[in-house]
Short mmCIF file of C-alpha atoms and ligand atoms in Angstrom, two decimals:
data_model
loop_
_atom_site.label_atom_id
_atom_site.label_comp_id
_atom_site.label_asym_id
_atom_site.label_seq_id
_atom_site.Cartn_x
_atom_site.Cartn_y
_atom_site.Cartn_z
CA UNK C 943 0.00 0.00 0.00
CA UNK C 944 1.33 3.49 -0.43
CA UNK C 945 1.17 6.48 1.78
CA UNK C 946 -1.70 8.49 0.31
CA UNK C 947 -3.49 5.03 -0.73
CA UNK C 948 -3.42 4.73 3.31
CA UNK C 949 -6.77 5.56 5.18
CA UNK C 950 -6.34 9.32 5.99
CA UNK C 951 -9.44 8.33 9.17
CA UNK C 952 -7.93 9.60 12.28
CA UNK C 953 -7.72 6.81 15.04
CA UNK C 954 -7.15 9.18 18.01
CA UNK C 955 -8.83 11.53 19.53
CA UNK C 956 -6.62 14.27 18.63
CA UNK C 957 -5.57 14.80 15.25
CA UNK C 958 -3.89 18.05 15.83
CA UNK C 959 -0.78 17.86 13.12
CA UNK C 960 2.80 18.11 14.85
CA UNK C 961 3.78 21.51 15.43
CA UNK C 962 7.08 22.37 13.03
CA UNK C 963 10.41 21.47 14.31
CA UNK C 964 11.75 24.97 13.21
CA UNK C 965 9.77 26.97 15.21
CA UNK C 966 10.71 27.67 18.62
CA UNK C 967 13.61 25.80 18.80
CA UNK C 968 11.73 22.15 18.54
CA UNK C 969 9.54 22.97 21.88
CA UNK C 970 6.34 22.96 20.88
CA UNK C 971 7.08 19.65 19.34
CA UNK C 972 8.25 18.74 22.14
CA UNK C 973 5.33 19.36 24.00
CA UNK C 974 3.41 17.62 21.69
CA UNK C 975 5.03 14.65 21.53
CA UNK C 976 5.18 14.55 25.55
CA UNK C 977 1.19 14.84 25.82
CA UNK C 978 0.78 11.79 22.33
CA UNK C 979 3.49 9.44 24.55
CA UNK C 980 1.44 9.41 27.19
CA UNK C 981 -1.85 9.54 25.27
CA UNK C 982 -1.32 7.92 22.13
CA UNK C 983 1.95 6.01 21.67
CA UNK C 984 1.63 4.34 18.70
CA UNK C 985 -1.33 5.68 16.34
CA UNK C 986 -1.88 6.47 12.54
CA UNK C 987 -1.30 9.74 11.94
CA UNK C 988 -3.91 11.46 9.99
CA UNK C 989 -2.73 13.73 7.16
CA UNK C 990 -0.12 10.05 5.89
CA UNK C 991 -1.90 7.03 7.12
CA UNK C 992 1.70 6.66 8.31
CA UNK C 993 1.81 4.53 12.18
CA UNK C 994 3.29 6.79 14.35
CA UNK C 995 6.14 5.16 17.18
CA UNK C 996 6.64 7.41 19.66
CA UNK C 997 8.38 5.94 22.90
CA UNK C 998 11.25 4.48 23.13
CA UNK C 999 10.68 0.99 24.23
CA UNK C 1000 8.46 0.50 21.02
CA UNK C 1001 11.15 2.36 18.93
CA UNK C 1002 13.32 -0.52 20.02
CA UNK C 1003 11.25 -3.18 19.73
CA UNK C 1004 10.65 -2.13 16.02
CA UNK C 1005 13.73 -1.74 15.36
CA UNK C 1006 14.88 -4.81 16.20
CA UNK C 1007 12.36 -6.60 14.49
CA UNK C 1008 12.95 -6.83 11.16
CA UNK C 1009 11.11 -9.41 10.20
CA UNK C 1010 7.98 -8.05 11.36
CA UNK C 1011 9.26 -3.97 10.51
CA UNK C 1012 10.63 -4.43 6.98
CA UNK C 1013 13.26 -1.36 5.49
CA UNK C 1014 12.08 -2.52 1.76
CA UNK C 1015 9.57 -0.04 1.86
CA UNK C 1016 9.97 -0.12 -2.37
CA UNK C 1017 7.61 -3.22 -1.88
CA UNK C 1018 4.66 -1.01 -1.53
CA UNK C 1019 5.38 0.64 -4.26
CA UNK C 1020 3.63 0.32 -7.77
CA UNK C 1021 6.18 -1.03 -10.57
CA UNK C 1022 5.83 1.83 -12.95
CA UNK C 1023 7.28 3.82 -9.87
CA UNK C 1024 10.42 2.04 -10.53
CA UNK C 1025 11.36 1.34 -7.46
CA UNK C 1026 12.16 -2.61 -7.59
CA UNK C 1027 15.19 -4.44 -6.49
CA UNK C 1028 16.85 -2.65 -4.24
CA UNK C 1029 19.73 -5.32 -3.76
CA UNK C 1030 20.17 -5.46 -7.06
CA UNK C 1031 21.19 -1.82 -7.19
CA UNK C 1032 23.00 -2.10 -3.90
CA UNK C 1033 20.47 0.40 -2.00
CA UNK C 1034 21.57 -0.93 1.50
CA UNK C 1035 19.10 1.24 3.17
CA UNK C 1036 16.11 -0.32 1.49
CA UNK C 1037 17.20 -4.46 2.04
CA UNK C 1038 16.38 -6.57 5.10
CA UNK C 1039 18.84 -9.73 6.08
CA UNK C 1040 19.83 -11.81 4.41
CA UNK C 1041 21.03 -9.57 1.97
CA UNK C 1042 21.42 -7.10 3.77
CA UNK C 1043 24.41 -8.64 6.13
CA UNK C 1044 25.94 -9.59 3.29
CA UNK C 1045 26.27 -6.11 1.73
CA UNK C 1046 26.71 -4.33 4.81
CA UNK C 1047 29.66 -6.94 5.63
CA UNK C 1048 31.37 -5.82 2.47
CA UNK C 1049 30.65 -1.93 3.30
CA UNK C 1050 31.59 -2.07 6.31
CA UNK C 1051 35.23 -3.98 5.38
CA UNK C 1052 36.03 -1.25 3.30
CA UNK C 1053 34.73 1.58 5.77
CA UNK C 1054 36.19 0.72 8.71
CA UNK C 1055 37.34 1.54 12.41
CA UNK C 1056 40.92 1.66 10.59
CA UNK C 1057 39.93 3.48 8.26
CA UNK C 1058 38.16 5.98 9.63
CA UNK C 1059 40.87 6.62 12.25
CA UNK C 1060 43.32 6.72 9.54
CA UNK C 1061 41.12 9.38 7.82
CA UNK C 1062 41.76 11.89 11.28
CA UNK C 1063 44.85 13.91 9.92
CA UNK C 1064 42.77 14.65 6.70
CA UNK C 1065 39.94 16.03 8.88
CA UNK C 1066 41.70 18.31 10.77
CA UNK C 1067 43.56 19.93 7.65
CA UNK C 1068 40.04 20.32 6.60
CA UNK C 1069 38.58 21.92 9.25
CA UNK C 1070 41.52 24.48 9.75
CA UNK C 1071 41.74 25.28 5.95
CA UNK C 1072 37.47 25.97 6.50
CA UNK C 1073 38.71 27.75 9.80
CA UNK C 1074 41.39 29.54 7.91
CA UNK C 1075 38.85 31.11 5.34
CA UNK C 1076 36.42 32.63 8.01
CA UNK C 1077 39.22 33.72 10.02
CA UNK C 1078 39.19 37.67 10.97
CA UNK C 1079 35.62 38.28 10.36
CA UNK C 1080 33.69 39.39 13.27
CA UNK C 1081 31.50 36.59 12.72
CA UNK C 1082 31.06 33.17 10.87
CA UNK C 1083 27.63 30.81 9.95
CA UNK C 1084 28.75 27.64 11.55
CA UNK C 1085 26.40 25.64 9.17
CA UNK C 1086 27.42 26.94 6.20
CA UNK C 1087 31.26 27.70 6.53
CA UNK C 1088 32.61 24.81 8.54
CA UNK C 1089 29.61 22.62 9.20
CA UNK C 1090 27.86 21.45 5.84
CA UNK C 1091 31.26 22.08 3.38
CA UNK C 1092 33.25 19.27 6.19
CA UNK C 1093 31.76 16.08 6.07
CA UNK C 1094 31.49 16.66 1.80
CA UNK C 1095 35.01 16.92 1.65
CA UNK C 1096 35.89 13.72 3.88
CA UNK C 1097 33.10 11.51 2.45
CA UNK C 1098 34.63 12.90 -1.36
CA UNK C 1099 38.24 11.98 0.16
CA UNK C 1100 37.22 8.61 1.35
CA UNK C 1101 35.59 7.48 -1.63
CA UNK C 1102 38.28 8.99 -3.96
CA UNK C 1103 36.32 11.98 -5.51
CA UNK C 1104 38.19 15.35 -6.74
CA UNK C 1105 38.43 17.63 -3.68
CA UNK C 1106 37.85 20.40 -6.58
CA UNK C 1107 34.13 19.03 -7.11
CA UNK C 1108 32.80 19.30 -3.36
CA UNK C 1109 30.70 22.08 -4.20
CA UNK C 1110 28.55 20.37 -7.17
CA UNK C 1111 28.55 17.49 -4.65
CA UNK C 1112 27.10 19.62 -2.16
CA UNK C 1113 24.84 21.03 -4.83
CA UNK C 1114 23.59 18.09 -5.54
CA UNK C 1115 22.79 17.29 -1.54
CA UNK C 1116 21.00 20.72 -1.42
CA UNK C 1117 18.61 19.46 -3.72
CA UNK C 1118 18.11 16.09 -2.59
CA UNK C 1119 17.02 17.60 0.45
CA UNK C 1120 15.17 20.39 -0.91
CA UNK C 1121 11.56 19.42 -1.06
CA UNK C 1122 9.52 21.11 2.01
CA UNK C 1123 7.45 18.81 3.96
CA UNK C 1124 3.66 18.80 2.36
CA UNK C 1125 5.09 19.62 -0.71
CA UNK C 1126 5.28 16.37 -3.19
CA UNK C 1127 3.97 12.83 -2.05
CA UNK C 1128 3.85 9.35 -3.62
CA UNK C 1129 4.75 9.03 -6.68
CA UNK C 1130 5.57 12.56 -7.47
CA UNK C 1131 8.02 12.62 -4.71
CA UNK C 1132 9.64 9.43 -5.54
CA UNK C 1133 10.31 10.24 -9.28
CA UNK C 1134 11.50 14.23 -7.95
CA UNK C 1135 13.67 12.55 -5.45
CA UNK C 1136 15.28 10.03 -8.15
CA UNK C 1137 15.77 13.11 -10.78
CA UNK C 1138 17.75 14.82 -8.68
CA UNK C 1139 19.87 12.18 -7.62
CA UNK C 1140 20.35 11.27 -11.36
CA UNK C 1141 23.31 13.72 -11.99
CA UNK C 1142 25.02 12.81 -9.22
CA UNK C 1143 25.14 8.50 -9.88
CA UNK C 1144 26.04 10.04 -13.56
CA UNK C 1145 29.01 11.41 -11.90
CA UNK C 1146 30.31 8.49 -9.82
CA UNK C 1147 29.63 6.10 -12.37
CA UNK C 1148 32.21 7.67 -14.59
CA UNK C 1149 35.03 8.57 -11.19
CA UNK C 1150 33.98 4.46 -10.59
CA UNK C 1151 34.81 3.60 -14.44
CA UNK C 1152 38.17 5.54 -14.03
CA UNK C 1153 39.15 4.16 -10.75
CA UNK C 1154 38.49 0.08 -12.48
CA UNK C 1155 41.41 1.18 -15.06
CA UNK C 1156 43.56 2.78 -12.35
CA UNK C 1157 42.59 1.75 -8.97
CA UNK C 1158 43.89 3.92 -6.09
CA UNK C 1159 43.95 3.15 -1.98
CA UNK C 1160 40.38 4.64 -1.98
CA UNK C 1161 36.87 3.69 -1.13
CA UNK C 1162 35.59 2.85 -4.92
CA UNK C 1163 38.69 1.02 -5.43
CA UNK C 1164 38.34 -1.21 -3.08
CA UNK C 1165 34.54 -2.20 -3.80
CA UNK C 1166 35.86 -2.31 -7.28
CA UNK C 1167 37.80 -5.66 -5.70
CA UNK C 1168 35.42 -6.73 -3.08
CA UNK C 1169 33.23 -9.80 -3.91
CA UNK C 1170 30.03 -10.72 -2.25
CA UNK C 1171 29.23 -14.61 -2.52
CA UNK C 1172 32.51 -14.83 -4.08
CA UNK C 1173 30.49 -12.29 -7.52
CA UNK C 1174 32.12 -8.65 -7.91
CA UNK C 1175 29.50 -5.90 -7.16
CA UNK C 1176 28.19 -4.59 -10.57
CA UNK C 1177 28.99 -1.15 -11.26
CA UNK C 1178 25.12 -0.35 -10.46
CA UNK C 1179 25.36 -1.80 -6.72
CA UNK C 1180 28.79 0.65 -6.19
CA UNK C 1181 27.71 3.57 -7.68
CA UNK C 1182 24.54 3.33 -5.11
CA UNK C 1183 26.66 2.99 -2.34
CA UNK C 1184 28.84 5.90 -2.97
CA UNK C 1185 25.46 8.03 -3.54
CA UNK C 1186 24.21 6.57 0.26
CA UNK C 1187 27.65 7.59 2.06
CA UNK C 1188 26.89 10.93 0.25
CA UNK C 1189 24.07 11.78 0.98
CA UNK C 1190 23.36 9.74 4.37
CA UNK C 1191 26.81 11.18 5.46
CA UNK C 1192 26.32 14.49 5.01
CA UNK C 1193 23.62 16.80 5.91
CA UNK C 1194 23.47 14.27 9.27
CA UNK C 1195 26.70 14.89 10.05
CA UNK C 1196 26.31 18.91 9.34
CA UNK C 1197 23.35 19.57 11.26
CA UNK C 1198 24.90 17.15 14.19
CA UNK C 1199 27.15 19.57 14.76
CA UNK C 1200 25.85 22.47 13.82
CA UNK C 1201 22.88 21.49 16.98
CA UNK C 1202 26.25 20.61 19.54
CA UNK C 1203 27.07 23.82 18.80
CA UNK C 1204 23.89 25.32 19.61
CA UNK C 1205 23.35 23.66 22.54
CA UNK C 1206 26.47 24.48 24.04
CA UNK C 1207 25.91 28.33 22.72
CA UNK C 1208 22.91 27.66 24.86
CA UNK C 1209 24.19 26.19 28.00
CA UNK C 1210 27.61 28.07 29.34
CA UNK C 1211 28.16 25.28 31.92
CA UNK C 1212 28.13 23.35 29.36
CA UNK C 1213 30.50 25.03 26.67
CA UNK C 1214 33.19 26.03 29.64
CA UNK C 1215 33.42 22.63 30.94
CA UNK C 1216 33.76 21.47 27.42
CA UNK C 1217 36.62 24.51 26.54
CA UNK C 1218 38.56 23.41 30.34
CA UNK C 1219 38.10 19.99 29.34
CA UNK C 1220 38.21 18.73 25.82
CA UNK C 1221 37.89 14.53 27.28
CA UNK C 1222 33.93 15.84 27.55
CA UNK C 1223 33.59 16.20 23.98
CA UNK C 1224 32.60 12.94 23.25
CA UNK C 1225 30.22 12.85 25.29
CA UNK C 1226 28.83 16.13 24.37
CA UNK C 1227 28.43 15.06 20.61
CA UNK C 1228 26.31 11.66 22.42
CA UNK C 1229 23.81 14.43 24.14
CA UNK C 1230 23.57 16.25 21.11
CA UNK C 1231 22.42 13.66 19.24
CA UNK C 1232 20.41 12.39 21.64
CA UNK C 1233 18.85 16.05 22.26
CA UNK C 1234 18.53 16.71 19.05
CA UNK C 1235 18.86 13.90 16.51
CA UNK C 1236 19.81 14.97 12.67
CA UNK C 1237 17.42 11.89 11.55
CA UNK C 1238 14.09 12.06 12.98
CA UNK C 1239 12.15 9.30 11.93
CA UNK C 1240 13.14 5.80 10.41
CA UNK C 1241 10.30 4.29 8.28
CA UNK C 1242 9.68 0.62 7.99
CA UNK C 1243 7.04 -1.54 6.63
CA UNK C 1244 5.13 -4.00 8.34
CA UNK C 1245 4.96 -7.90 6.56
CA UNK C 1246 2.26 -8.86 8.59
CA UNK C 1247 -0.89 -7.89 10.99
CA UNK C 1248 1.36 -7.08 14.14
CA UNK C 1249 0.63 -5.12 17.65
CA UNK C 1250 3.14 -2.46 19.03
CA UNK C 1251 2.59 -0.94 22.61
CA UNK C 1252 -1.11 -2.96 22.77
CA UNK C 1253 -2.07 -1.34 19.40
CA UNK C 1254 -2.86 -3.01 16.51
CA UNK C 1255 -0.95 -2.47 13.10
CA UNK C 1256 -2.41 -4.56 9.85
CA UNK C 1257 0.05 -5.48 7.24
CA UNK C 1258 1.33 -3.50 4.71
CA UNK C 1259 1.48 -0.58 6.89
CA UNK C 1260 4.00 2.64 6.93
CA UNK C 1261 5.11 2.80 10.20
CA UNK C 1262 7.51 5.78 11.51
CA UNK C 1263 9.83 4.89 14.52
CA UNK C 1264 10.55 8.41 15.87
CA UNK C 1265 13.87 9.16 17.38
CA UNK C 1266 13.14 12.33 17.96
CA UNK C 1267 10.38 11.54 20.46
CA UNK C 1268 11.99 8.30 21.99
CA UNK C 1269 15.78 10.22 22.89
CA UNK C 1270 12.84 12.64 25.04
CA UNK C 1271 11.15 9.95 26.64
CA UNK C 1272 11.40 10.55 29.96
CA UNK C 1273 10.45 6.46 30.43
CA UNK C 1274 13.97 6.19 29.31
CA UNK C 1275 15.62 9.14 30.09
CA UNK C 1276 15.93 10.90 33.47
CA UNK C 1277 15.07 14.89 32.51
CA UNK C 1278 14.79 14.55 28.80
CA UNK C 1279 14.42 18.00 28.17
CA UNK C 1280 17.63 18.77 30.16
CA UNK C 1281 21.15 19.44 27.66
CA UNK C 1282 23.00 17.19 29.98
CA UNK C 1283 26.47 16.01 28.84
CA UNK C 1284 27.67 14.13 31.73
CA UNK C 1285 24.24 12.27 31.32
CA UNK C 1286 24.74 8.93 32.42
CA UNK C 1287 23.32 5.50 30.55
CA UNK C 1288 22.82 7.89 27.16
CA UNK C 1289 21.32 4.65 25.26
CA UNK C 1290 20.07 7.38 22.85
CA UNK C 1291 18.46 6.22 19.47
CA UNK C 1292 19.81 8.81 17.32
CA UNK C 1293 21.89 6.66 15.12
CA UNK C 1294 19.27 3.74 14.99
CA UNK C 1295 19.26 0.86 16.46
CA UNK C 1296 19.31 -2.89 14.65
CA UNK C 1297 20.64 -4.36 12.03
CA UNK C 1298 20.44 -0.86 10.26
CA UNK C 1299 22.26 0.88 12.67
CA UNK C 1300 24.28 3.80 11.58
CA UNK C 1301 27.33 2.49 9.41
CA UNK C 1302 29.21 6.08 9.59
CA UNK C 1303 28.83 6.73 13.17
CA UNK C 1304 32.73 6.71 14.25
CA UNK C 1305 33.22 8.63 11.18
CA UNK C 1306 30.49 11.30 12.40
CA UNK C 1307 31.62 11.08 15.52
CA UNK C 1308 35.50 11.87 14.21
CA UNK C 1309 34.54 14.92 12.32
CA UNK C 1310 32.09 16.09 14.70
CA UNK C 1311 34.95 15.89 17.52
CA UNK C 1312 37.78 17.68 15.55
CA UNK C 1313 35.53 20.32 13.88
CA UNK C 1314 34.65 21.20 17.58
CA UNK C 1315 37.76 21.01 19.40
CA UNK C 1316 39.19 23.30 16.75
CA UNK C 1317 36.08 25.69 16.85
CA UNK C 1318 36.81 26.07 20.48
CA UNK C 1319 40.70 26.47 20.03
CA UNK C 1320 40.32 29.15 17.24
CA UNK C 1321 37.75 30.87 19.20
CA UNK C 1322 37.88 31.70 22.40
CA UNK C 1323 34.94 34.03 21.95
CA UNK C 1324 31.58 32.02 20.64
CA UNK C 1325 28.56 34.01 20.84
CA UNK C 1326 24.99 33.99 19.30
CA UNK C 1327 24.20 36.31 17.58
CA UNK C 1328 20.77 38.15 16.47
CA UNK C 1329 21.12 36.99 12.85
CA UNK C 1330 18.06 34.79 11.67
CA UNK C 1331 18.45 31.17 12.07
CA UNK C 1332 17.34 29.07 9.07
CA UNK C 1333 16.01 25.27 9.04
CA UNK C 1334 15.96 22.59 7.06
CA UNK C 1335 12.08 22.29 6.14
CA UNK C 1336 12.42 18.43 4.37
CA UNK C 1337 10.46 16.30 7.07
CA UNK C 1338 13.58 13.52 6.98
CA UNK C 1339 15.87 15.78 8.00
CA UNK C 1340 15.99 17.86 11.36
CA UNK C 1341 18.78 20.74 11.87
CA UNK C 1342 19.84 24.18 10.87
CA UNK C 1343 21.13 25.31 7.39
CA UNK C 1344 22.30 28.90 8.69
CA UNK C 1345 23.50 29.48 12.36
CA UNK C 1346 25.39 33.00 12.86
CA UNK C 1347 27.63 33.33 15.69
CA UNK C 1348 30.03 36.20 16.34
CA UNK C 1349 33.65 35.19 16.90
CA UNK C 1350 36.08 36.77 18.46
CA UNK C 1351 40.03 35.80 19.53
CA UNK C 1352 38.77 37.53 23.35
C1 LIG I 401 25.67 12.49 13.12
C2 LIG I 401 25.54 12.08 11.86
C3 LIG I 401 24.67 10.91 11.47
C4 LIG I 401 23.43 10.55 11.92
C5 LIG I 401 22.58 11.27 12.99
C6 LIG I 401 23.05 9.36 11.21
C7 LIG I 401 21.87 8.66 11.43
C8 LIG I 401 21.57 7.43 10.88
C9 LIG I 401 20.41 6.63 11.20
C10 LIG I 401 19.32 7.04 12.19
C11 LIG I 401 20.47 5.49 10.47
C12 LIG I 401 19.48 4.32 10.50
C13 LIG I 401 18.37 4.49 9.50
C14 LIG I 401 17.35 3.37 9.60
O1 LIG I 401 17.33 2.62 10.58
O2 LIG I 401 16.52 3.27 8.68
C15 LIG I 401 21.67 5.57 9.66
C16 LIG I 401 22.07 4.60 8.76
C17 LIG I 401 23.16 4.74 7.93
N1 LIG I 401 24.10 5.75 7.96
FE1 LIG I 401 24.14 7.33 9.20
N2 LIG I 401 24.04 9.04 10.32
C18 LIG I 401 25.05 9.94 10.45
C19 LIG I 401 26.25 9.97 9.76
C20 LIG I 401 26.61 9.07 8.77
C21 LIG I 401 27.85 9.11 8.00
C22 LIG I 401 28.99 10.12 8.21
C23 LIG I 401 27.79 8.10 7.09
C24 LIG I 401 28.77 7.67 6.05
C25 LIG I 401 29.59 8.43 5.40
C26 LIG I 401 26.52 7.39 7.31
C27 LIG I 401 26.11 6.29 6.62
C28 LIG I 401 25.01 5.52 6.95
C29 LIG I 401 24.67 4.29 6.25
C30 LIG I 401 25.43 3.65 5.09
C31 LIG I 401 23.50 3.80 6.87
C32 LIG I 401 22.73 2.56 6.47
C33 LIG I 401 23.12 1.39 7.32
C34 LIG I 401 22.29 0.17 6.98
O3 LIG I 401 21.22 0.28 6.37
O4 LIG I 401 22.74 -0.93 7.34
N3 LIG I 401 25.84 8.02 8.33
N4 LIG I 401 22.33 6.75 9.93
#
């Protein structure tokens, strides 16, 4: 079944629509999600037909259950939608296990711990050369001059793409991300969302072509070697993955720390323990995700009639497991609405949870650490400032695309 084919009949007494994240900082939806926890947990939301998850015990449970919550949503979808096969175009998002540990295996081989940490010295020339351009003004945008050009330029790096192209790359994330919740839906959204990610798989299908006649120590060459089941990926199935490390790897990791920064703007407790001592930064990044997570929904499908927190789902269903709602439950976590980054326990759902869970976390993690410490070392002065803030307004995405602060060396 698709979205809009869903029922649009409400199933709970209130079918007041979710306030915007933008406004107010994410409070009102806040509020809102406190009073529907405690109210109505799990219901169909009106205006999608879309199965609303809302605490965090059920976000687990759903998560874990992948037989039951399927990611190969593409099943609902009609054929001319042209949507089929995601394995066979190596859309690791989209597959449930089996094929999906295999895959992810191979990913993850090529994309690892090693890697990653081997990938540090690169990050920190990037974010002092970003630094190093901003440097002097009285003020900077973190999102836009060090937070959304970083992660761009390491994702490009690790998969062996020209550092010169990062800004059609991020050109091409802009508008990935560009449709406004309410705006497109079904099929119209599907086909707007695969036309402008055409250009950009035209593009790494011909850096994969050149990288099978001359490999290099990078990303692509190495899938270019790997085998799965002892076959070679096609070209189709790499070409996919470099477009989900893209995309998947970038706007998260921008507005992640874009909102640490915020939050610590927001809380000077916070930010001087963190300038005193840099060992909290970890932890900070945790609470920041957990506070405000860069992904706030994960949809599945279900495979069969199922129940979730005593309510009953049918088959076939959309359901949305809500991370932004379950890293506030207060069943789970002591003062939820408190920025707390000595928070003990921080079992936070902000980088999923499952088989699915989030393959680039240490990588986000990395970046988000180093663009930080730097941040603070440049600037001893970190203010807000009045300048307007600006959101992203695409409903799978939650952070800021403009955040001025003034800077100053104190
Ligand atoms: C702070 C930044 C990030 C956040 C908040 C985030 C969040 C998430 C979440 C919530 C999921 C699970 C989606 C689901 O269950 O349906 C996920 C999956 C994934 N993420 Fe991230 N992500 C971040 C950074 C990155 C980076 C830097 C990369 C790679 C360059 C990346 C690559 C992936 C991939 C490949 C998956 C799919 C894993 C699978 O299906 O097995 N992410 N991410």
């Amino acid at each position: 079944m698709r979205p809009e084919q869903a029922q649009a009949k409400t199933t709970v007494g209130n079918s007041t629509p979710a306030p915007p994240y933008s406004e107010d900082d994410g409070k009102a939806l806040q509020d809102w999600f406190r009073a529907m926890r405690d109210e109505h947990p799990v219901h169909q939301d009106p205006a999608t037909g879309a199965w609303l998850v809302l605490r965090y015990a059920d976000v687990v449970t759903a998560s874990l259950d992948h037989a039951t919550y399927s990611s190969e949503l593409w099943r609902a979808y009609p054929a001319e939608w042209g949507k089929g096969d995601a394995w066979g175009q190596g859309r690791l998002t989209e597959m449930d296990p089996p094929r999906h540990r295999l895959l992810r295996a191979l990913i993850g081989k090529a994309f690892n711990q090693r890697t990653v940490a081997g990938l540090a010295p690169e990050i920190e020339a990037t974010v002092e050369r970003l630094l190093d351009a901003v440097d002097g003004n009285a003020g900077i945008d973190v999102a836009r001059d060090l937070a959304d050009p970083l992660p761009v330029m390491v994702i490009a790096e690790l998969i062996g793409l020209p550092f010169e192209d990062r800004e059609l790359l991020r050109g091409w994330a802009d508008r990935l991300l560009s449709f406004e919740a309410g705006e497109l839906a079904g099929e119209e959204l599907v086909k707007a969302i695969d036309a402008a990610g055409a250009e950009l798989l035209a593009y790494l299908r011909e850096h994969y072509r050149l990288r099978l006649k001359a490999p290099k120590d990078d990303l692509f060459s190495r899938l270019a070697q790997a085998e799965v089941d002892g076959e070679r990926l096609t070209e189709e199935e790499v070409v996919n993955i470099g477009k989900l490390l893209l995309i998947g790897g970038h706007v998260t990791t921008a507005c992640s720390l874009a909102s640490l920064v915020f939050e610590l703007l927001r809380h000077p407790d916070a930010l001087t323990a963190v300038r005193q001592d840099p060992d909290l930064i970890p932890a900070a990044v945790e609470e920041s995700v957990r506070y405000r997570p860069a992904v706030p929904n994960s949809l599945r499908l279900t495979t069969h009639d199922t129940e979730l927190g005593g309510v009953a789902i049918p088959a076939g269903q959309f359901v949305s497991l809500s991370a932004l709602s379950a890293n506030h439950d207060e069943r789970q976590f002591e003062d939820p609405e408190r920025f707390d980054i000595r928070r003990p326990h921080n079992q936070h759902v902000g980088f999923g949870q499952g088989v699915h869970y989030c393959l680039g976390a240490p990588l986000a993690r990395t970046e988000i650490r180093i663009a930080l410490t730097a941040l603070l070392r440049r600037f001893p002065v970190l203010e807000r400032t009045d300048g307007p803030l600006q959101y992203y307004r695409n409903p799978s995405i939650a952070g800021l695309r403009s955040f001025p602060v003034a800077v100053g060396r104190g």
